[in-house]
């Protein structure tokens, strides 16, 4: 994984720094609307707010929301353009390297190069555009929202925090297996494409069809692992919401907290589910793209050595 990130940083560090700064600003704004909402609910419940104050609270809250959305738009636009630049860079390097590799006596198969240039470069480039900024936003949002909930009511903050760790453990345990199927699928597809571009289709028809069946089986196994993991993560999220309502409701009845805090914590829990889901998906994407990055490096082994597959 470090090798992948080092390569991305080498070719785009300046633009990545700008994206990281925007990400930090977005994360810093994450808990601001929750605070305004908590104050509005509490003041309305206690009948301690007039129309003018309500208007200004709502105006400030909307301002924070719009500022956050504007920064997200800017980050998405810049990361998208960066991703396209990296796709173009990878494709150019693959073509240039293939010419040099052949001149040095390397045996580069056309199907492998075609698959790498068309599909694998695009996936890797899109990932690279947001490789640093997106995790900063989501991790920062988690810290901001969980920290806000914990500062208002430590017990509810603990519940929110405990929701995250089991999901991390589950993903770490399952992703390694998924990565094996990703690599297997890419190699099978490359070999099938090599045969289609290097021989008469009639001569290799049965072997290619067999490889397509193997790709299908690899995808089937990936689906089983991914869907099973998703089921467990959704169950954890559901239990977290129930726990917040149960604990928060009990504390309101006991007079140990207020309704606004429980409402804000419930909404905050929903807010952290988004970043948590993203970070899980992002980790999967990092792992899958690390495999693809390593597979791209396999295309040009030292001259004289055979490629895998």
PDB file of C-alpha atoms in Angstrom:
ATOM      1  CA  UNK A   1       0.000   0.000   0.000  1.00  0.00           C
ATOM      2  CA  UNK A   2       2.865   2.386   0.820  1.00  0.00           C
ATOM      3  CA  UNK A   3       4.356   1.809  -2.634  1.00  0.00           C
ATOM      4  CA  UNK A   4       1.055   2.773  -4.276  1.00  0.00           C
ATOM      5  CA  UNK A   5       0.688   5.965  -2.238  1.00  0.00           C
ATOM      6  CA  UNK A   6       4.344   6.880  -2.767  1.00  0.00           C
ATOM      7  CA  UNK A   7       3.851   6.619  -6.534  1.00  0.00           C
ATOM      8  CA  UNK A   8       0.711   8.798  -6.415  1.00  0.00           C
ATOM      9  CA  UNK A   9       2.427  11.412  -4.238  1.00  0.00           C
ATOM     10  CA  UNK A  10       5.449  11.514  -6.538  1.00  0.00           C
ATOM     11  CA  UNK A  11       3.418  12.622  -9.559  1.00  0.00           C
ATOM     12  CA  UNK A  12       0.770  14.824  -7.885  1.00  0.00           C
ATOM     13  CA  UNK A  13       2.007  16.056  -4.488  1.00  0.00           C
ATOM     14  CA  UNK A  14       1.322  19.783  -5.076  1.00  0.00           C
ATOM     15  CA  UNK A  15      -2.297  19.281  -6.099  1.00  0.00           C
ATOM     16  CA  UNK A  16      -2.815  16.696  -3.366  1.00  0.00           C
ATOM     17  CA  UNK A  17      -1.755  19.229  -0.715  1.00  0.00           C
ATOM     18  CA  UNK A  18      -4.444  21.665  -1.903  1.00  0.00           C
ATOM     19  CA  UNK A  19      -7.064  18.915  -1.793  1.00  0.00           C
ATOM     20  CA  UNK A  20      -5.991  17.914   1.731  1.00  0.00           C
ATOM     21  CA  UNK A  21      -6.382  21.509   2.962  1.00  0.00           C
ATOM     22  CA  UNK A  22      -9.882  21.689   1.487  1.00  0.00           C
ATOM     23  CA  UNK A  23     -10.671  18.334   3.125  1.00  0.00           C
ATOM     24  CA  UNK A  24      -9.595  19.588   6.554  1.00  0.00           C
ATOM     25  CA  UNK A  25     -11.906  22.600   6.199  1.00  0.00           C
ATOM     26  CA  UNK A  26     -14.831  20.347   5.252  1.00  0.00           C
ATOM     27  CA  UNK A  27     -14.193  18.057   8.233  1.00  0.00           C
ATOM     28  CA  UNK A  28     -13.968  21.048  10.567  1.00  0.00           C
ATOM     29  CA  UNK A  29     -17.443  22.178   9.514  1.00  0.00           C
ATOM     30  CA  UNK A  30     -19.028  18.743   9.996  1.00  0.00           C
ATOM     31  CA  UNK A  31     -20.284  19.249  13.565  1.00  0.00           C
ATOM     32  CA  UNK A  32     -21.303  22.913  13.201  1.00  0.00           C
ATOM     33  CA  UNK A  33     -24.872  22.238  11.943  1.00  0.00           C
ATOM     34  CA  UNK A  34     -25.364  19.745  14.799  1.00  0.00           C
ATOM     35  CA  UNK A  35     -24.577  22.414  17.380  1.00  0.00           C
ATOM     36  CA  UNK A  36     -27.043  24.863  15.844  1.00  0.00           C
ATOM     37  CA  UNK A  37     -29.686  22.127  15.686  1.00  0.00           C
ATOM     38  CA  UNK A  38     -29.126  21.152  19.296  1.00  0.00           C
ATOM     39  CA  UNK A  39     -29.458  24.778  20.450  1.00  0.00           C
ATOM     40  CA  UNK A  40     -32.622  25.353  18.403  1.00  0.00           C
ATOM     41  CA  UNK A  41     -34.320  22.192  19.716  1.00  0.00           C
ATOM     42  CA  UNK A  42     -33.373  22.914  23.332  1.00  0.00           C
ATOM     43  CA  UNK A  43     -34.460  26.561  23.172  1.00  0.00           C
ATOM     44  CA  UNK A  44     -37.762  25.615  21.541  1.00  0.00           C
ATOM     45  CA  UNK A  45     -38.338  22.874  24.130  1.00  0.00           C
ATOM     46  CA  UNK A  46     -37.671  25.325  26.967  1.00  0.00           C
ATOM     47  CA  UNK A  47     -39.640  28.083  25.225  1.00  0.00           C
ATOM     48  CA  UNK A  48     -36.641  30.442  25.518  1.00  0.00           C
ATOM     49  CA  UNK A  49     -36.320  31.707  21.944  1.00  0.00           C
ATOM     50  CA  UNK A  50     -38.157  34.351  19.921  1.00  0.00           C
ATOM     51  CA  UNK A  51     -38.765  34.573  16.174  1.00  0.00           C
ATOM     52  CA  UNK A  52     -35.801  36.831  15.453  1.00  0.00           C
ATOM     53  CA  UNK A  53     -33.311  34.626  17.296  1.00  0.00           C
ATOM     54  CA  UNK A  54     -34.752  31.536  15.604  1.00  0.00           C
ATOM     55  CA  UNK A  55     -34.283  33.200  12.208  1.00  0.00           C
ATOM     56  CA  UNK A  56     -30.615  34.003  12.895  1.00  0.00           C
ATOM     57  CA  UNK A  57     -29.869  30.518  14.271  1.00  0.00           C
ATOM     58  CA  UNK A  58     -31.356  28.967  11.131  1.00  0.00           C
ATOM     59  CA  UNK A  59     -29.543  31.439   8.882  1.00  0.00           C
ATOM     60  CA  UNK A  60     -26.167  30.638  10.452  1.00  0.00           C
ATOM     61  CA  UNK A  61     -26.890  26.920  10.261  1.00  0.00           C
ATOM     62  CA  UNK A  62     -27.776  27.202   6.560  1.00  0.00           C
ATOM     63  CA  UNK A  63     -24.627  29.246   5.953  1.00  0.00           C
ATOM     64  CA  UNK A  64     -22.476  26.501   7.464  1.00  0.00           C
ATOM     65  CA  UNK A  65     -24.251  23.861   5.342  1.00  0.00           C
ATOM     66  CA  UNK A  66     -23.812  25.853   2.110  1.00  0.00           C
ATOM     67  CA  UNK A  67     -20.143  26.567   2.845  1.00  0.00           C
ATOM     68  CA  UNK A  68     -19.515  22.864   3.455  1.00  0.00           C
ATOM     69  CA  UNK A  69     -21.327  21.921   0.223  1.00  0.00           C
ATOM     70  CA  UNK A  70     -19.360  24.511  -1.770  1.00  0.00           C
ATOM     71  CA  UNK A  71     -16.072  23.134  -0.447  1.00  0.00           C
ATOM     72  CA  UNK A  72     -17.185  19.583  -1.276  1.00  0.00           C
ATOM     73  CA  UNK A  73     -18.007  20.677  -4.826  1.00  0.00           C
ATOM     74  CA  UNK A  74     -14.590  22.282  -5.197  1.00  0.00           C
ATOM     75  CA  UNK A  75     -12.848  19.209  -3.830  1.00  0.00           C
ATOM     76  CA  UNK A  76     -14.818  16.892  -6.110  1.00  0.00           C
ATOM     77  CA  UNK A  77     -14.027  18.996  -9.176  1.00  0.00           C
ATOM     78  CA  UNK A  78     -10.309  19.268  -8.455  1.00  0.00           C
ATOM     79  CA  UNK A  79      -9.935  15.591  -7.512  1.00  0.00           C
ATOM     80  CA  UNK A  80     -11.859  14.560 -10.652  1.00  0.00           C
ATOM     81  CA  UNK A  81      -9.556  16.609 -12.901  1.00  0.00           C
ATOM     82  CA  UNK A  82      -6.501  15.263 -11.112  1.00  0.00           C
ATOM     83  CA  UNK A  83      -7.768  11.715 -11.627  1.00  0.00           C
ATOM     84  CA  UNK A  84      -8.162  12.323 -15.375  1.00  0.00           C
ATOM     85  CA  UNK A  85      -4.646  13.752 -15.566  1.00  0.00           C
ATOM     86  CA  UNK A  86      -3.254  10.672 -13.838  1.00  0.00           C
ATOM     87  CA  UNK A  87      -5.202   8.348 -16.163  1.00  0.00           C
ATOM     88  CA  UNK A  88      -3.642  10.146 -19.145  1.00  0.00           C
ATOM     89  CA  UNK A  89      -0.213   9.934 -17.502  1.00  0.00           C
ATOM     90  CA  UNK A  90      -0.479   6.188 -16.784  1.00  0.00           C
ATOM     91  CA  UNK A  91      -1.661   5.407 -20.320  1.00  0.00           C
ATOM     92  CA  UNK A  92       1.168   7.440 -21.821  1.00  0.00           C
ATOM     93  CA  UNK A  93       3.747   5.738 -19.619  1.00  0.00           C
ATOM     94  CA  UNK A  94       2.422   2.264 -20.461  1.00  0.00           C
ATOM     95  CA  UNK A  95       2.629   2.889 -24.203  1.00  0.00           C
ATOM     96  CA  UNK A  96       6.077   4.506 -23.980  1.00  0.00           C
ATOM     97  CA  UNK A  97       7.387   1.773 -21.697  1.00  0.00           C
ATOM     98  CA  UNK A  98       6.044  -0.950 -23.987  1.00  0.00           C
ATOM     99  CA  UNK A  99       8.063   0.429 -26.921  1.00  0.00           C
ATOM    100  CA  UNK A 100      11.239   0.555 -24.835  1.00  0.00           C
ATOM    101  CA  UNK A 101      10.547  -2.875 -23.366  1.00  0.00           C
ATOM    102  CA  UNK A 102      10.207  -4.489 -26.782  1.00  0.00           C
ATOM    103  CA  UNK A 103      13.367  -2.777 -28.033  1.00  0.00           C
ATOM    104  CA  UNK A 104      15.211  -4.366 -25.088  1.00  0.00           C
ATOM    105  CA  UNK A 105      13.997  -7.816 -26.135  1.00  0.00           C
ATOM    106  CA  UNK A 106      11.046  -8.130 -23.792  1.00  0.00           C
ATOM    107  CA  UNK A 107       8.037 -10.223 -24.845  1.00  0.00           C
ATOM    108  CA  UNK A 108       4.977  -8.023 -24.225  1.00  0.00           C
ATOM    109  CA  UNK A 109       1.624  -9.532 -25.146  1.00  0.00           C
ATOM    110  CA  UNK A 110      -0.813  -7.207 -26.921  1.00  0.00           C
ATOM    111  CA  UNK A 111      -3.866  -8.308 -24.948  1.00  0.00           C
ATOM    112  CA  UNK A 112      -2.230  -7.535 -21.615  1.00  0.00           C
ATOM    113  CA  UNK A 113      -1.230  -4.058 -22.773  1.00  0.00           C
ATOM    114  CA  UNK A 114      -4.693  -3.420 -24.246  1.00  0.00           C
ATOM    115  CA  UNK A 115      -6.453  -4.396 -21.011  1.00  0.00           C
ATOM    116  CA  UNK A 116      -4.054  -2.339 -18.875  1.00  0.00           C
ATOM    117  CA  UNK A 117      -4.383   0.790 -21.035  1.00  0.00           C
ATOM    118  CA  UNK A 118      -8.172   0.669 -21.426  1.00  0.00           C
ATOM    119  CA  UNK A 119      -9.529  -0.527 -18.072  1.00  0.00           C
ATOM    120  CA  UNK A 120      -6.879  -0.866 -15.385  1.00  0.00           C
ATOM    121  CA  UNK A 121      -5.308   2.572 -15.976  1.00  0.00           C
ATOM    122  CA  UNK A 122      -8.717   4.253 -15.698  1.00  0.00           C
ATOM    123  CA  UNK A 123      -9.615   2.576 -12.402  1.00  0.00           C
ATOM    124  CA  UNK A 124      -6.227   3.323 -10.878  1.00  0.00           C
ATOM    125  CA  UNK A 125      -6.231   6.933 -12.109  1.00  0.00           C
ATOM    126  CA  UNK A 126      -9.694   7.694 -10.737  1.00  0.00           C
ATOM    127  CA  UNK A 127      -8.655   6.321  -7.372  1.00  0.00           C
ATOM    128  CA  UNK A 128      -5.420   8.338  -7.357  1.00  0.00           C
ATOM    129  CA  UNK A 129      -7.287  11.627  -7.836  1.00  0.00           C
ATOM    130  CA  UNK A 130      -8.915  11.340  -4.411  1.00  0.00           C
ATOM    131  CA  UNK A 131      -6.373   9.072  -2.735  1.00  0.00           C
ATOM    132  CA  UNK A 132      -5.498  11.564   0.003  1.00  0.00           C
ATOM    133  CA  UNK A 133      -8.363  14.069   0.193  1.00  0.00           C
ATOM    134  CA  UNK A 134     -11.313  11.707   0.588  1.00  0.00           C
ATOM    135  CA  UNK A 135      -9.988   9.756   3.591  1.00  0.00           C
ATOM    136  CA  UNK A 136      -8.992  13.061   5.248  1.00  0.00           C
ATOM    137  CA  UNK A 137     -12.575  14.330   4.865  1.00  0.00           C
ATOM    138  CA  UNK A 138     -14.177  11.169   6.184  1.00  0.00           C
ATOM    139  CA  UNK A 139     -11.746  10.560   9.070  1.00  0.00           C
ATOM    140  CA  UNK A 140     -11.981  14.230  10.005  1.00  0.00           C
ATOM    141  CA  UNK A 141     -15.779  14.067   9.919  1.00  0.00           C
ATOM    142  CA  UNK A 142     -15.759  11.030  12.198  1.00  0.00           C
ATOM    143  CA  UNK A 143     -13.465  12.786  14.670  1.00  0.00           C
ATOM    144  CA  UNK A 144     -15.482  16.005  14.518  1.00  0.00           C
ATOM    145  CA  UNK A 145     -18.920  14.415  14.956  1.00  0.00           C
ATOM    146  CA  UNK A 146     -17.942  11.769  17.520  1.00  0.00           C
ATOM    147  CA  UNK A 147     -15.965  14.388  19.442  1.00  0.00           C
ATOM    148  CA  UNK A 148     -18.982  16.703  19.433  1.00  0.00           C
ATOM    149  CA  UNK A 149     -21.330  13.964  20.683  1.00  0.00           C
ATOM    150  CA  UNK A 150     -18.835  12.914  23.370  1.00  0.00           C
ATOM    151  CA  UNK A 151     -18.370  16.496  24.561  1.00  0.00           C
ATOM    152  CA  UNK A 152     -22.152  16.870  24.920  1.00  0.00           C
ATOM    153  CA  UNK A 153     -22.700  13.464  26.518  1.00  0.00           C
ATOM    154  CA  UNK A 154     -19.746  11.055  26.966  1.00  0.00           C
ATOM    155  CA  UNK A 155     -21.984   7.986  27.232  1.00  0.00           C
ATOM    156  CA  UNK A 156     -23.576   8.595  23.843  1.00  0.00           C
ATOM    157  CA  UNK A 157     -20.182   9.390  22.356  1.00  0.00           C
ATOM    158  CA  UNK A 158     -18.875   6.045  23.589  1.00  0.00           C
ATOM    159  CA  UNK A 159     -21.744   4.216  21.852  1.00  0.00           C
ATOM    160  CA  UNK A 160     -20.964   6.045  18.596  1.00  0.00           C
ATOM    161  CA  UNK A 161     -17.270   5.176  18.906  1.00  0.00           C
ATOM    162  CA  UNK A 162     -17.977   1.518  19.685  1.00  0.00           C
ATOM    163  CA  UNK A 163     -19.946   1.267  16.435  1.00  0.00           C
ATOM    164  CA  UNK A 164     -16.850   1.977  14.354  1.00  0.00           C
ATOM    165  CA  UNK A 165     -14.300  -0.527  15.700  1.00  0.00           C
ATOM    166  CA  UNK A 166     -16.167  -3.798  15.000  1.00  0.00           C
ATOM    167  CA  UNK A 167     -16.702  -2.682  11.399  1.00  0.00           C
ATOM    168  CA  UNK A 168     -12.981  -2.002  10.959  1.00  0.00           C
ATOM    169  CA  UNK A 169     -12.112  -5.466  12.277  1.00  0.00           C
ATOM    170  CA  UNK A 170     -14.629  -7.201  10.009  1.00  0.00           C
ATOM    171  CA  UNK A 171     -13.373  -5.403   6.898  1.00  0.00           C
ATOM    172  CA  UNK A 172      -9.712  -6.072   7.690  1.00  0.00           C
ATOM    173  CA  UNK A 173     -10.433  -9.771   8.055  1.00  0.00           C
ATOM    174  CA  UNK A 174     -12.516 -10.118   4.894  1.00  0.00           C
ATOM    175  CA  UNK A 175     -10.687  -7.826   2.459  1.00  0.00           C
ATOM    176  CA  UNK A 176      -7.579  -9.963   2.134  1.00  0.00           C
ATOM    177  CA  UNK A 177      -9.680 -12.777   0.691  1.00  0.00           C
ATOM    178  CA  UNK A 178     -11.474 -10.407  -1.682  1.00  0.00           C
ATOM    179  CA  UNK A 179      -8.109  -9.087  -2.930  1.00  0.00           C
ATOM    180  CA  UNK A 180      -7.055 -12.596  -3.909  1.00  0.00           C
ATOM    181  CA  UNK A 181     -10.101 -12.894  -6.151  1.00  0.00           C
ATOM    182  CA  UNK A 182      -9.467  -9.435  -7.640  1.00  0.00           C
ATOM    183  CA  UNK A 183      -5.929 -10.386  -8.659  1.00  0.00           C
ATOM    184  CA  UNK A 184      -7.078 -13.765  -9.974  1.00  0.00           C
ATOM    185  CA  UNK A 185      -9.799 -12.132 -12.073  1.00  0.00           C
ATOM    186  CA  UNK A 186      -7.402  -9.572 -13.629  1.00  0.00           C
ATOM    187  CA  UNK A 187      -4.834 -12.218 -14.560  1.00  0.00           C
ATOM    188  CA  UNK A 188      -7.474 -14.495 -16.073  1.00  0.00           C
ATOM    189  CA  UNK A 189      -8.905 -11.646 -18.130  1.00  0.00           C
ATOM    190  CA  UNK A 190      -5.453 -10.631 -19.356  1.00  0.00           C
ATOM    191  CA  UNK A 191      -4.650 -14.173 -20.453  1.00  0.00           C
ATOM    192  CA  UNK A 192      -7.966 -14.505 -22.256  1.00  0.00           C
ATOM    193  CA  UNK A 193      -7.390 -11.183 -24.058  1.00  0.00           C
ATOM    194  CA  UNK A 194      -3.844 -12.216 -24.990  1.00  0.00           C
ATOM    195  CA  UNK A 195      -5.133 -15.346 -26.657  1.00  0.00           C
ATOM    196  CA  UNK A 196      -7.856 -13.502 -28.539  1.00  0.00           C
ATOM    197  CA  UNK A 197      -5.397 -10.941 -29.941  1.00  0.00           C
ATOM    198  CA  UNK A 198      -2.537 -13.355 -30.594  1.00  0.00           C
ATOM    199  CA  UNK A 199      -4.271 -16.311 -32.250  1.00  0.00           C
ATOM    200  CA  UNK A 200      -7.168 -17.280 -34.425  1.00  0.00           C
ATOM    201  CA  UNK A 201     -10.290 -17.246 -32.280  1.00  0.00           C
ATOM    202  CA  UNK A 202     -11.318 -20.731 -33.448  1.00  0.00           C
ATOM    203  CA  UNK A 203      -8.061 -22.213 -32.150  1.00  0.00           C
ATOM    204  CA  UNK A 204      -8.402 -20.799 -28.643  1.00  0.00           C
ATOM    205  CA  UNK A 205     -12.186 -20.707 -28.280  1.00  0.00           C
ATOM    206  CA  UNK A 206     -12.540 -23.448 -25.669  1.00  0.00           C
ATOM    207  CA  UNK A 207      -9.624 -22.271 -23.552  1.00  0.00           C
ATOM    208  CA  UNK A 208     -10.896 -18.683 -23.574  1.00  0.00           C
ATOM    209  CA  UNK A 209     -14.420 -19.786 -22.629  1.00  0.00           C
ATOM    210  CA  UNK A 210     -12.936 -21.812 -19.759  1.00  0.00           C
ATOM    211  CA  UNK A 211     -11.118 -18.707 -18.512  1.00  0.00           C
ATOM    212  CA  UNK A 212     -14.364 -16.723 -18.707  1.00  0.00           C
ATOM    213  CA  UNK A 213     -15.978 -19.387 -16.512  1.00  0.00           C
ATOM    214  CA  UNK A 214     -13.107 -19.035 -14.049  1.00  0.00           C
ATOM    215  CA  UNK A 215     -13.630 -15.238 -14.007  1.00  0.00           C
ATOM    216  CA  UNK A 216     -17.305 -15.847 -13.242  1.00  0.00           C
ATOM    217  CA  UNK A 217     -16.407 -18.136 -10.331  1.00  0.00           C
ATOM    218  CA  UNK A 218     -13.956 -15.551  -8.931  1.00  0.00           C
ATOM    219  CA  UNK A 219     -16.627 -12.828  -9.097  1.00  0.00           C
ATOM    220  CA  UNK A 220     -19.148 -15.134  -7.416  1.00  0.00           C
ATOM    221  CA  UNK A 221     -16.794 -15.681  -4.489  1.00  0.00           C
ATOM    222  CA  UNK A 222     -16.191 -11.915  -4.256  1.00  0.00           C
ATOM    223  CA  UNK A 223     -19.943 -11.289  -4.075  1.00  0.00           C
ATOM    224  CA  UNK A 224     -20.360 -13.777  -1.231  1.00  0.00           C
ATOM    225  CA  UNK A 225     -17.620 -12.153   0.844  1.00  0.00           C
ATOM    226  CA  UNK A 226     -18.717  -8.575   0.114  1.00  0.00           C
ATOM    227  CA  UNK A 227     -22.436  -9.145   0.740  1.00  0.00           C
ATOM    228  CA  UNK A 228     -21.801 -11.073   3.951  1.00  0.00           C
ATOM    229  CA  UNK A 229     -19.600  -8.253   5.207  1.00  0.00           C
ATOM    230  CA  UNK A 230     -22.257  -5.678   4.244  1.00  0.00           C
ATOM    231  CA  UNK A 231     -24.884  -7.604   6.213  1.00  0.00           C
ATOM    232  CA  UNK A 232     -22.751  -7.562   9.369  1.00  0.00           C
ATOM    233  CA  UNK A 233     -21.928  -3.862   9.026  1.00  0.00           C
ATOM    234  CA  UNK A 234     -25.600  -2.932   8.538  1.00  0.00           C
ATOM    235  CA  UNK A 235     -26.545  -4.952  11.627  1.00  0.00           C
ATOM    236  CA  UNK A 236     -23.944  -3.060  13.668  1.00  0.00           C
ATOM    237  CA  UNK A 237     -25.260   0.298  12.407  1.00  0.00           C
ATOM    238  CA  UNK A 238     -28.829  -0.663  13.308  1.00  0.00           C
ATOM    239  CA  UNK A 239     -27.865  -1.769  16.790  1.00  0.00           C
ATOM    240  CA  UNK A 240     -25.993   1.515  17.309  1.00  0.00           C
ATOM    241  CA  UNK A 241     -29.108   3.572  16.551  1.00  0.00           C
ATOM    242  CA  UNK A 242     -31.189   1.464  18.923  1.00  0.00           C
ATOM    243  CA  UNK A 243     -28.526   1.777  21.646  1.00  0.00           C
ATOM    244  CA  UNK A 244     -28.400   5.582  21.285  1.00  0.00           C
ATOM    245  CA  UNK A 245     -32.189   5.850  21.588  1.00  0.00           C
ATOM    246  CA  UNK A 246     -32.316   3.434  24.523  1.00  0.00           C
ATOM    247  CA  UNK A 247     -29.493   5.035  26.496  1.00  0.00           C
ATOM    248  CA  UNK A 248     -30.439   8.584  25.537  1.00  0.00           C
ATOM    249  CA  UNK A 249     -34.115   8.048  26.332  1.00  0.00           C
ATOM    250  CA  UNK A 250     -33.260   6.579  29.729  1.00  0.00           C
ATOM    251  CA  UNK A 251     -30.975   9.541  30.513  1.00  0.00           C
ATOM    252  CA  UNK A 252     -33.715  12.032  29.552  1.00  0.00           C
ATOM    253  CA  UNK A 253     -36.190  10.219  31.814  1.00  0.00           C
ATOM    254  CA  UNK A 254     -33.629  10.283  34.639  1.00  0.00           C
ATOM    255  CA  UNK A 255     -32.965  13.985  34.042  1.00  0.00           C
ATOM    256  CA  UNK A 256     -29.314  13.419  33.184  1.00  0.00           C
ATOM    257  CA  UNK A 257     -29.448  14.960  29.699  1.00  0.00           C
ATOM    258  CA  UNK A 258     -31.807  16.919  27.451  1.00  0.00           C
ATOM    259  CA  UNK A 259     -33.872  16.057  24.387  1.00  0.00           C
ATOM    260  CA  UNK A 260     -31.727  18.242  22.117  1.00  0.00           C
ATOM    261  CA  UNK A 261     -28.600  16.240  22.924  1.00  0.00           C
ATOM    262  CA  UNK A 262     -30.334  12.935  22.149  1.00  0.00           C
ATOM    263  CA  UNK A 263     -31.713  14.315  18.873  1.00  0.00           C
ATOM    264  CA  UNK A 264     -28.300  15.689  17.906  1.00  0.00           C
ATOM    265  CA  UNK A 265     -26.615  12.394  18.850  1.00  0.00           C
ATOM    266  CA  UNK A 266     -29.121  10.413  16.762  1.00  0.00           C
ATOM    267  CA  UNK A 267     -28.546  12.658  13.759  1.00  0.00           C
ATOM    268  CA  UNK A 268     -24.808  12.626  14.418  1.00  0.00           C
ATOM    269  CA  UNK A 269     -24.890   8.838  14.410  1.00  0.00           C
ATOM    270  CA  UNK A 270     -26.395   8.996  10.942  1.00  0.00           C
ATOM    271  CA  UNK A 271     -23.662  11.432   9.948  1.00  0.00           C
ATOM    272  CA  UNK A 272     -20.868   9.095  11.058  1.00  0.00           C
ATOM    273  CA  UNK A 273     -22.430   6.109   9.297  1.00  0.00           C
ATOM    274  CA  UNK A 274     -21.744   7.858   5.985  1.00  0.00           C
ATOM    275  CA  UNK A 275     -18.023   8.455   6.630  1.00  0.00           C
ATOM    276  CA  UNK A 276     -17.660   4.994   8.163  1.00  0.00           C
ATOM    277  CA  UNK A 277     -19.262   3.364   5.113  1.00  0.00           C
ATOM    278  CA  UNK A 278     -17.074   5.460   2.846  1.00  0.00           C
ATOM    279  CA  UNK A 279     -13.877   4.599   4.708  1.00  0.00           C
ATOM    280  CA  UNK A 280     -14.735   0.909   4.535  1.00  0.00           C
ATOM    281  CA  UNK A 281     -15.412   1.168   0.803  1.00  0.00           C
ATOM    282  CA  UNK A 282     -12.296   3.301   0.442  1.00  0.00           C
ATOM    283  CA  UNK A 283     -10.139   0.734   2.204  1.00  0.00           C
ATOM    284  CA  UNK A 284     -11.499  -1.899  -0.156  1.00  0.00           C
ATOM    285  CA  UNK A 285     -10.695   0.380  -3.081  1.00  0.00           C
ATOM    286  CA  UNK A 286      -7.170   1.002  -1.805  1.00  0.00           C
ATOM    287  CA  UNK A 287      -6.607  -2.732  -1.383  1.00  0.00           C
ATOM    288  CA  UNK A 288      -8.012  -3.547  -4.825  1.00  0.00           C
ATOM    289  CA  UNK A 289      -5.999  -0.776  -6.501  1.00  0.00           C
ATOM    290  CA  UNK A 290      -2.845  -1.860  -4.682  1.00  0.00           C
ATOM    291  CA  UNK A 291      -3.324  -5.270  -6.299  1.00  0.00           C
ATOM    292  CA  UNK A 292      -3.936  -3.633  -9.695  1.00  0.00           C
ATOM    293  CA  UNK A 293      -0.882  -1.416  -9.276  1.00  0.00           C
ATOM    294  CA  UNK A 294       1.229  -4.482  -8.569  1.00  0.00           C
ATOM    295  CA  UNK A 295      -0.330  -6.206 -11.578  1.00  0.00           C
ATOM    296  CA  UNK A 296       0.595  -3.248 -13.795  1.00  0.00           C
ATOM    297  CA  UNK A 297       4.188  -3.600 -12.595  1.00  0.00           C
ATOM    298  CA  UNK A 298       4.058  -7.276 -13.590  1.00  0.00           C
ATOM    299  CA  UNK A 299       3.534  -6.331 -17.234  1.00  0.00           C
ATOM    300  CA  UNK A 300       7.198  -5.387 -17.611  1.00  0.00           C
ATOM    301  CA  UNK A 301       9.252  -8.012 -15.726  1.00  0.00           C
ATOM    302  CA  UNK A 302      13.025  -7.998 -16.119  1.00  0.00           C
ATOM    303  CA  UNK A 303      13.860  -9.084 -19.662  1.00  0.00           C
ATOM    304  CA  UNK A 304      14.423 -12.834 -19.778  1.00  0.00           C
ATOM    305  CA  UNK A 305      11.899 -13.660 -17.027  1.00  0.00           C
ATOM    306  CA  UNK A 306       8.421 -14.914 -17.785  1.00  0.00           C
ATOM    307  CA  UNK A 307       5.300 -13.050 -16.686  1.00  0.00           C
ATOM    308  CA  UNK A 308       2.894 -14.559 -14.212  1.00  0.00           C
ATOM    309  CA  UNK A 309      -0.218 -16.326 -15.413  1.00  0.00           C
TER     310      UNK A 309
END
